[in-house]
PDB file of C-alpha atoms in Angstrom:
ATOM      1  CA  UNK A  97       0.013   1.532 -27.141  1.00  0.00           C
ATOM      2  CA  UNK A  98      -1.014   2.835 -23.713  1.00  0.00           C
ATOM      3  CA  UNK A  99       0.428   1.976 -20.343  1.00  0.00           C
ATOM      4  CA  UNK A 100      -1.798  -0.239 -18.153  1.00  0.00           C
ATOM      5  CA  UNK A 101      -2.838   1.378 -14.859  1.00  0.00           C
ATOM      6  CA  UNK A 102      -4.741  -0.332 -12.046  1.00  0.00           C
ATOM      7  CA  UNK A 103      -7.039   1.720  -9.815  1.00  0.00           C
ATOM      8  CA  UNK A 104      -7.037   0.194  -6.329  1.00  0.00           C
ATOM      9  CA  UNK A 105      -9.303   0.578  -3.290  1.00  0.00           C
ATOM     10  CA  UNK A 106      -7.577  -2.024  -1.091  1.00  0.00           C
ATOM     11  CA  UNK A 107      -3.860  -2.253  -0.334  1.00  0.00           C
ATOM     12  CA  UNK A 108      -2.620  -5.865  -0.632  1.00  0.00           C
ATOM     13  CA  UNK A 109       0.870  -6.280   0.810  1.00  0.00           C
ATOM     14  CA  UNK A 110       1.576  -9.995   0.214  1.00  0.00           C
ATOM     15  CA  UNK A 111       3.938  -9.615   3.208  1.00  0.00           C
ATOM     16  CA  UNK A 112       6.385  -7.502   1.154  1.00  0.00           C
ATOM     17  CA  UNK A 113       6.009  -4.208   3.037  1.00  0.00           C
ATOM     18  CA  UNK A 114       9.032  -2.601   4.713  1.00  0.00           C
ATOM     19  CA  UNK A 115       8.804  -0.454   7.824  1.00  0.00           C
ATOM     20  CA  UNK A 116      10.621   2.827   7.251  1.00  0.00           C
ATOM     21  CA  UNK A 117       9.593   4.719  10.426  1.00  0.00           C
ATOM     22  CA  UNK A 118       8.554   2.740  13.494  1.00  0.00           C
ATOM     23  CA  UNK A 119       7.587   5.790  15.558  1.00  0.00           C
ATOM     24  CA  UNK A 120       5.044   7.006  12.993  1.00  0.00           C
ATOM     25  CA  UNK A 121       4.109   3.513  11.652  1.00  0.00           C
ATOM     26  CA  UNK A 122       5.228   4.401   8.114  1.00  0.00           C
ATOM     27  CA  UNK A 123       5.672   1.548   5.641  1.00  0.00           C
ATOM     28  CA  UNK A 124       6.736   1.266   2.010  1.00  0.00           C
ATOM     29  CA  UNK A 125       5.577  -1.265  -0.532  1.00  0.00           C
ATOM     30  CA  UNK A 126       6.904  -1.793  -4.066  1.00  0.00           C
ATOM     31  CA  UNK A 127       4.420  -3.144  -6.594  1.00  0.00           C
ATOM     32  CA  UNK A 128       5.034  -4.289 -10.151  1.00  0.00           C
ATOM     33  CA  UNK A 129       3.206  -2.172 -12.705  1.00  0.00           C
ATOM     34  CA  UNK A 130       1.350   1.069 -12.149  1.00  0.00           C
ATOM     35  CA  UNK A 131      -1.249   1.285  -9.369  1.00  0.00           C
ATOM     36  CA  UNK A 132      -3.293   4.298  -8.312  1.00  0.00           C
ATOM     37  CA  UNK A 133      -4.614   4.507  -4.731  1.00  0.00           C
ATOM     38  CA  UNK A 134      -6.695   7.195  -3.026  1.00  0.00           C
ATOM     39  CA  UNK A 135      -4.306   9.582  -1.264  1.00  0.00           C
ATOM     40  CA  UNK A 136      -4.861  10.824   2.292  1.00  0.00           C
ATOM     41  CA  UNK A 137      -7.977   8.652   2.777  1.00  0.00           C
ATOM     42  CA  UNK A 138      -8.180   5.565   5.028  1.00  0.00           C
ATOM     43  CA  UNK A 139      -8.239   2.323   3.015  1.00  0.00           C
ATOM     44  CA  UNK A 140      -8.238  -1.354   3.993  1.00  0.00           C
ATOM     45  CA  UNK A 141      -5.029  -3.388   4.124  1.00  0.00           C
ATOM     46  CA  UNK A 142      -4.997  -7.109   3.358  1.00  0.00           C
ATOM     47  CA  UNK A 143      -2.161  -9.606   3.128  1.00  0.00           C
ATOM     48  CA  UNK A 144      -3.643 -11.252   0.011  1.00  0.00           C
ATOM     49  CA  UNK A 145      -6.700 -10.995  -2.243  1.00  0.00           C
ATOM     50  CA  UNK A 146      -8.935 -13.510  -0.467  1.00  0.00           C
ATOM     51  CA  UNK A 147      -7.925 -12.787   3.139  1.00  0.00           C
ATOM     52  CA  UNK A 148      -9.526 -10.673   5.853  1.00  0.00           C
ATOM     53  CA  UNK A 149      -8.636  -7.064   6.464  1.00  0.00           C
ATOM     54  CA  UNK A 150      -5.617  -6.677   8.755  1.00  0.00           C
ATOM     55  CA  UNK A 151      -5.926  -2.942   9.292  1.00  0.00           C
ATOM     56  CA  UNK A 152      -6.391   0.510   7.803  1.00  0.00           C
ATOM     57  CA  UNK A 153      -3.821   2.793   6.220  1.00  0.00           C
ATOM     58  CA  UNK A 154      -3.506   6.248   4.750  1.00  0.00           C
ATOM     59  CA  UNK A 155      -1.451   6.477   1.566  1.00  0.00           C
ATOM     60  CA  UNK A 156       0.879   9.459   1.963  1.00  0.00           C
ATOM     61  CA  UNK A 157       2.942   9.135  -1.230  1.00  0.00           C
ATOM     62  CA  UNK A 158       2.847   7.315  -4.566  1.00  0.00           C
ATOM     63  CA  UNK A 159       5.788   7.117  -6.939  1.00  0.00           C
ATOM     64  CA  UNK A 160       5.283   5.630 -10.400  1.00  0.00           C
ATOM     65  CA  UNK A 161       8.452   4.930 -12.373  1.00  0.00           C
ATOM     66  CA  UNK A 162      10.236   2.198 -14.284  1.00  0.00           C
ATOM     67  CA  UNK A 163       7.160  -0.069 -14.516  1.00  0.00           C
ATOM     68  CA  UNK A 164       6.613  -0.101 -10.751  1.00  0.00           C
ATOM     69  CA  UNK A 165       4.719   1.736  -8.034  1.00  0.00           C
ATOM     70  CA  UNK A 166       6.287   2.688  -4.723  1.00  0.00           C
ATOM     71  CA  UNK A 167       3.546   3.203  -2.165  1.00  0.00           C
ATOM     72  CA  UNK A 168       4.343   4.890   1.163  1.00  0.00           C
ATOM     73  CA  UNK A 169       1.613   4.577   3.758  1.00  0.00           C
ATOM     74  CA  UNK A 170       0.914   5.153   7.433  1.00  0.00           C
ATOM     75  CA  UNK A 171      -0.717   2.342   9.367  1.00  0.00           C
ATOM     76  CA  UNK A 172      -3.552   3.979  11.321  1.00  0.00           C
ATOM     77  CA  UNK A 173      -5.248   0.907  12.786  1.00  0.00           C
ATOM     78  CA  UNK A 174      -4.477  -2.780  13.155  1.00  0.00           C
ATOM     79  CA  UNK A 175      -7.199  -5.435  13.297  1.00  0.00           C
ATOM     80  CA  UNK A 176      -4.987  -8.190  14.706  1.00  0.00           C
ATOM     81  CA  UNK A 177      -1.354  -8.716  15.633  1.00  0.00           C
ATOM     82  CA  UNK A 178      -0.802 -11.588  13.167  1.00  0.00           C
TER      83      UNK A 178
END
């Protein structure tokens, strides 16, 4: 049996992101399961599936292990403060 992989074009954080470098606006998000995002290309960020875009990010690193994805991204623009 194969391993399920989701190909994503929008990063949904659900408010679970962690800032790891405030100077460079680098964040990390852990997701259950395996998710593939475009690397080094700006993509939209949303808090949840049916919400408006809150900004744009560039995925700088993806780690897939132990049934989870660790996504490290740089926030490049913010649509609103909250």
